[in-house]
GROMACS .gro file of N, CA, C and O in nm:
model
  260
    1MET      N    1  -3.651  -7.331  -5.536
    1MET     CA    2  -3.718  -7.334  -5.406
    1MET      C    3  -3.818  -7.220  -5.398
    1MET      O    4  -3.810  -7.122  -5.471
    2ASP      N    5  -3.906  -7.232  -5.304
    2ASP     CA    6  -4.015  -7.137  -5.288
    2ASP      C    7  -3.975  -7.021  -5.198
    2ASP      O    8  -3.946  -7.041  -5.080
    3GLY      N    9  -3.973  -6.900  -5.252
    3GLY     CA   10  -3.936  -6.780  -5.177
    3GLY      C   11  -4.047  -6.730  -5.086
    3GLY      O   12  -4.031  -6.630  -5.018
    4ARG      N   13  -4.162  -6.801  -5.085
    4ARG     CA   14  -4.273  -6.761  -4.998
    4ARG      C   15  -4.268  -6.833  -4.864
    4ARG      O   16  -4.340  -6.798  -4.772
    5GLN      N   17  -4.181  -6.935  -4.852
    5GLN     CA   18  -4.166  -7.011  -4.728
    5GLN      C   19  -4.040  -6.963  -4.657
    5GLN      O   20  -3.930  -6.969  -4.712
    6ARG      N   21  -4.055  -6.917  -4.533
    6ARG     CA   22  -3.941  -6.864  -4.456
    6ARG      C   23  -3.835  -6.971  -4.431
    6ARG      O   24  -3.716  -6.940  -4.428
    7LYS      N   25  -3.877  -7.098  -4.419
    7LYS     CA   26  -3.781  -7.206  -4.389
    7LYS      C   27  -3.681  -7.228  -4.502
    7LYS      O   28  -3.575  -7.285  -4.479
    8ASN      N   29  -3.711  -7.180  -4.623
    8ASN     CA   30  -3.621  -7.198  -4.737
    8ASN      C   31  -3.514  -7.090  -4.746
    8ASN      O   32  -3.426  -7.097  -4.831
    9ILE      N   33  -3.521  -6.989  -4.659
    9ILE     CA   34  -3.433  -6.873  -4.670
    9ILE      C   35  -3.346  -6.863  -4.545
    9ILE      O   36  -3.396  -6.867  -4.434
   10GLN      N   37  -3.215  -6.853  -4.567
   10GLN     CA   38  -3.121  -6.832  -4.458
   10GLN      C   39  -3.028  -6.718  -4.497
   10GLN      O   40  -3.012  -6.688  -4.615
   11THR      N   41  -2.966  -6.656  -4.397
   11THR     CA   42  -2.868  -6.553  -4.426
   11THR      C   43  -2.751  -6.617  -4.501
   11THR      O   44  -2.716  -6.732  -4.476
   12GLY      N   45  -2.695  -6.542  -4.595
   12GLY     CA   46  -2.580  -6.590  -4.670
   12GLY      C   47  -2.611  -6.659  -4.801
   12GLY      O   48  -2.519  -6.690  -4.877
   13ILE      N   49  -2.738  -6.684  -4.831
   13ILE     CA   50  -2.770  -6.748  -4.959
   13ILE      C   51  -2.798  -6.643  -5.065
   13ILE      O   52  -2.836  -6.530  -5.035
   14GLU      N   53  -2.779  -6.681  -5.193
   14GLU     CA   54  -2.806  -6.590  -5.304
   14GLU      C   55  -2.952  -6.601  -5.345
   14GLU      O   56  -3.004  -6.711  -5.360
   15VAL      N   57  -3.014  -6.483  -5.362
   15VAL     CA   58  -3.155  -6.477  -5.399
   15VAL      C   59  -3.177  -6.367  -5.503
   15VAL      O   60  -3.091  -6.282  -5.524
   16ALA      N   61  -3.295  -6.372  -5.563
   16ALA     CA   62  -3.342  -6.262  -5.650
   16ALA      C   63  -3.464  -6.203  -5.582
   16ALA      O   64  -3.556  -6.276  -5.544
   17ILE      N   65  -3.463  -6.072  -5.562
   17ILE     CA   66  -3.575  -6.004  -5.497
   17ILE      C   67  -3.636  -5.903  -5.593
   17ILE      O   68  -3.571  -5.861  -5.691
   18VAL      N   69  -3.759  -5.864  -5.565
   18VAL     CA   70  -3.820  -5.752  -5.637
   18VAL      C   71  -3.833  -5.638  -5.537
   18VAL      O   72  -3.886  -5.654  -5.427
   19LEU      N   73  -3.777  -5.523  -5.575
   19LEU     CA   74  -3.783  -5.405  -5.490
   19LEU      C   75  -3.923  -5.343  -5.500
   19LEU      O   76  -3.994  -5.363  -5.598
   20LYS      N   77  -3.962  -5.266  -5.398
   20LYS     CA   78  -4.094  -5.203  -5.394
   20LYS      C   79  -4.121  -5.123  -5.522
   20LYS      O   80  -4.227  -5.135  -5.581
   21GLN      N   81  -4.023  -5.043  -5.566
   21GLN     CA   82  -4.045  -4.959  -5.684
   21GLN      C   83  -4.048  -5.039  -5.814
   21GLN      O   84  -4.090  -4.987  -5.917
   22ASN      N   85  -4.007  -5.166  -5.811
   22ASN     CA   86  -4.005  -5.249  -5.931
   22ASN      C   87  -4.117  -5.354  -5.933
   22ASN      O   88  -4.116  -5.444  -6.015
   23GLN      N   89  -4.212  -5.344  -5.840
   23GLN     CA   90  -4.316  -5.446  -5.832
   23GLN      C   91  -4.400  -5.453  -5.959
   23GLN      O   92  -4.437  -5.561  -6.002
   24ARG      N   93  -4.429  -5.340  -6.022
   24ARG     CA   94  -4.510  -5.341  -6.145
   24ARG      C   95  -4.433  -5.404  -6.261
   24ARG      O   96  -4.489  -5.482  -6.337
   25SER      N   97  -4.307  -5.369  -6.276
   25SER     CA   98  -4.227  -5.421  -6.388
   25SER      C   99  -4.178  -5.562  -6.360
   25SER      O  100  -4.152  -5.638  -6.454
   26GLY      N  101  -4.162  -5.599  -6.232
   26GLY     CA  102  -4.111  -5.731  -6.196
   26GLY      C  103  -3.961  -5.744  -6.211
   26GLY      O  104  -3.907  -5.854  -6.207
   27GLU      N  105  -3.891  -5.631  -6.226
   27GLU     CA  106  -3.745  -5.633  -6.241
   27GLU      C  107  -3.682  -5.690  -6.114
   27GLU      O  108  -3.713  -5.648  -6.003
   28LEU      N  109  -3.592  -5.786  -6.132
   28LEU     CA  110  -3.530  -5.854  -6.020
   28LEU      C  111  -3.395  -5.794  -5.986
   28LEU      O  112  -3.322  -5.745  -6.072
   29THR      N  113  -3.361  -5.797  -5.857
   29THR     CA  114  -3.232  -5.755  -5.805
   29THR      C  115  -3.169  -5.876  -5.738
   29THR      O  116  -3.234  -5.943  -5.659
   30TYR      N  117  -3.044  -5.905  -5.771
   30TYR     CA  118  -2.977  -6.024  -5.718
   30TYR      C  119  -2.878  -5.985  -5.609
   30TYR      O  120  -2.816  -5.880  -5.615
   31GLY      N  121  -2.865  -6.073  -5.508
   31GLY     CA  122  -2.771  -6.047  -5.401
   31GLY      C  123  -2.775  -6.155  -5.296
   31GLY      O  124  -2.842  -6.257  -5.310
   32VAL      N  125  -2.701  -6.130  -5.188
   32VAL     CA  126  -2.688  -6.225  -5.078
   32VAL      C  127  -2.767  -6.174  -4.958
   32VAL      O  128  -2.758  -6.056  -4.923
   33VAL      N  129  -2.845  -6.262  -4.895
   33VAL     CA  130  -2.931  -6.225  -4.783
   33VAL      C  131  -2.847  -6.187  -4.661
   33VAL      O  132  -2.760  -6.264  -4.618
   34LYS      N  133  -2.874  -6.068  -4.606
   34LYS     CA  134  -2.810  -6.024  -4.482
   34LYS      C  135  -2.906  -6.043  -4.364
   34LYS      O  136  -2.867  -6.093  -4.260
   35ASP      N  137  -3.033  -6.000  -4.380
   35ASP     CA  138  -3.134  -6.009  -4.274
   35ASP      C  139  -3.265  -6.058  -4.333
   35ASP      O  140  -3.300  -6.021  -4.445
   36ILE      N  141  -3.339  -6.137  -4.255
   36ILE     CA  142  -3.475  -6.178  -4.291
   36ILE      C  143  -3.569  -6.088  -4.212
   36ILE      O  144  -3.564  -6.085  -4.090
   37LEU      N  145  -3.655  -6.015  -4.283
   37LEU     CA  146  -3.738  -5.914  -4.219
   37LEU      C  147  -3.880  -5.962  -4.190
   37LEU      O  148  -3.947  -5.906  -4.104
   38THR      N  149  -3.927  -6.064  -4.261
   38THR     CA  150  -4.062  -6.117  -4.236
   38THR      C  151  -4.055  -6.219  -4.124
   38THR      O  152  -3.974  -6.311  -4.128
   39SER      N  153  -4.141  -6.202  -4.023
   39SER     CA  154  -4.137  -6.294  -3.909
   39SER      C  155  -4.228  -6.415  -3.926
   39SER      O  156  -4.206  -6.518  -3.865
   40SER      N  157  -4.330  -6.404  -4.014
   40SER     CA  158  -4.422  -6.516  -4.031
   40SER      C  159  -4.358  -6.627  -4.114
   40SER      O  160  -4.261  -6.604  -4.187
   41LYS      N  161  -4.411  -6.749  -4.105
   41LYS     CA  162  -4.356  -6.865  -4.175
   41LYS      C  163  -4.381  -6.860  -4.325
   41LYS      O  164  -4.309  -6.921  -4.403
   42TYR      N  165  -4.486  -6.786  -4.366
   42TYR     CA  166  -4.527  -6.783  -4.505
   42TYR      C  167  -4.578  -6.643  -4.540
   42TYR      O  168  -4.642  -6.577  -4.459
   43HIS      N  169  -4.548  -6.598  -4.662
   43HIS     CA  170  -4.607  -6.474  -4.713
   43HIS      C  171  -4.638  -6.495  -4.862
   43HIS      O  172  -4.552  -6.540  -4.936
   44PRO      N  173  -4.761  -6.466  -4.905
   44PRO     CA  174  -4.802  -6.497  -5.043
   44PRO      C  175  -4.722  -6.424  -5.151
   44PRO      O  176  -4.713  -6.471  -5.264
   45HIS      N  177  -4.660  -6.309  -5.118
   45HIS     CA  178  -4.583  -6.234  -5.217
   45HIS      C  179  -4.432  -6.254  -5.202
   45HIS      O  180  -4.355  -6.194  -5.276
   46GLY      N  181  -4.391  -6.336  -5.107
   46GLY     CA  182  -4.249  -6.361  -5.085
   46GLY      C  183  -4.203  -6.305  -4.952
   46GLY      O  184  -4.255  -6.205  -4.904
   47ILE      N  185  -4.105  -6.370  -4.894
   47ILE     CA  186  -4.048  -6.328  -4.765
   47ILE      C  187  -3.963  -6.203  -4.789
   47ILE      O  188  -3.884  -6.198  -4.883
   48LYS      N  189  -3.981  -6.101  -4.705
   48LYS     CA  190  -3.904  -5.977  -4.721
   48LYS      C  191  -3.768  -5.993  -4.656
   48LYS      O  192  -3.757  -6.039  -4.542
   49VAL      N  193  -3.663  -5.954  -4.731
   49VAL     CA  194  -3.525  -5.964  -4.683
   49VAL      C  195  -3.449  -5.836  -4.714
   49VAL      O  196  -3.489  -5.757  -4.798
   50ARG      N  197  -3.337  -5.819  -4.643
   50ARG     CA  198  -3.241  -5.713  -4.673
   50ARG      C  199  -3.117  -5.781  -4.727
   50ARG      O  200  -3.065  -5.875  -4.666
   51LEU      N  201  -3.068  -5.733  -4.840
   51LEU     CA  202  -2.946  -5.788  -4.899
   51LEU      C  203  -2.824  -5.721  -4.839
   51LEU      O  204  -2.835  -5.617  -4.773
   52GLU      N  205  -2.706  -5.778  -4.863
   52GLU     CA  206  -2.582  -5.723  -4.810
   52GLU      C  207  -2.555  -5.582  -4.863
   52GLU      O  208  -2.487  -5.504  -4.798
   53ASN      N  209  -2.610  -5.548  -4.982
   53ASN     CA  210  -2.589  -5.414  -5.037
   53ASN      C  211  -2.692  -5.314  -4.985
   53ASN      O  212  -2.693  -5.198  -5.027
   54GLY      N  213  -2.783  -5.358  -4.895
   54GLY     CA  214  -2.880  -5.269  -4.834
   54GLY      C  215  -3.017  -5.268  -4.900
   54GLY      O  216  -3.110  -5.209  -4.848
   55SER      N  217  -3.031  -5.333  -5.016
   55SER     CA  218  -3.160  -5.338  -5.084
   55SER      C  219  -3.258  -5.422  -5.004
   55SER      O  220  -3.222  -5.525  -4.946
   56VAL      N  221  -3.387  -5.378  -5.001
   56VAL     CA  222  -3.491  -5.450  -4.930
   56VAL      C  223  -3.601  -5.486  -5.030
   56VAL      O  224  -3.646  -5.401  -5.108
   57GLY      N  225  -3.641  -5.613  -5.029
   57GLY     CA  226  -3.748  -5.656  -5.118
   57GLY      C  227  -3.794  -5.796  -5.084
   57GLY      O  228  -3.747  -5.857  -4.988
   58ARG      N  229  -3.888  -5.845  -5.165
   58ARG     CA  230  -3.944  -5.978  -5.142
   58ARG      C  231  -3.878  -6.081  -5.233
   58ARG      O  232  -3.858  -6.057  -5.352
   59VAL      N  233  -3.847  -6.198  -5.176
   59VAL     CA  234  -3.777  -6.303  -5.249
   59VAL      C  235  -3.869  -6.363  -5.356
   59VAL      O  236  -3.979  -6.407  -5.327
   60LYS      N  237  -3.819  -6.364  -5.480
   60LYS     CA  238  -3.891  -6.425  -5.591
   60LYS      C  239  -3.823  -6.553  -5.638
   60LYS      O  240  -3.889  -6.643  -5.686
   61GLU      N  241  -3.691  -6.559  -5.624
   61GLU     CA  242  -3.616  -6.677  -5.666
   61GLU      C  243  -3.505  -6.703  -5.565
   61GLU      O  244  -3.447  -6.610  -5.511
   62ILE      N  245  -3.480  -6.831  -5.543
   62ILE     CA  246  -3.366  -6.871  -5.460
   62ILE      C  247  -3.268  -6.941  -5.551
   62ILE      O  248  -3.306  -7.037  -5.621
   63GLU      N  249  -3.146  -6.892  -5.558
   63GLU     CA  250  -3.045  -6.948  -5.647
   63GLU      C  251  -3.003  -7.086  -5.596
   63GLU      O  252  -2.960  -7.099  -5.482
   64GLU      N  253  -3.018  -7.185  -5.681
   64GLU     CA  254  -2.980  -7.321  -5.645
   64GLU      C  255  -2.829  -7.336  -5.657
   64GLU      O  256  -2.767  -7.280  -5.745
   65GLU      N  257  -2.771  -7.413  -5.567
   65GLU     CA  258  -2.625  -7.434  -5.569
   65GLU      C  259  -2.588  -7.547  -5.662
   65GLU      O  260  -2.658  -7.639  -5.684
   0.00000   0.00000   0.00000
C-alpha cells in the first residue's frame, strides 16, 4: 500500500518508517503506529507517524497482513 496516502494508515498497523536522521541512507525502522501526525490527505514523502516505541518518521512501507 501507499504510505503517502493518509487513508491507508490507521493506528495499530505495522509500518516501516524512515527517521529524520536516516533520510540520506534510507534506513528503515519497523513498528506499530501509535499516532498519525500529518493532517493532510497526501504527502509526497510519506505520512508522518509516531510509533509505539516513540520513534517519529515518514511511512515508506505498510506491512501487508
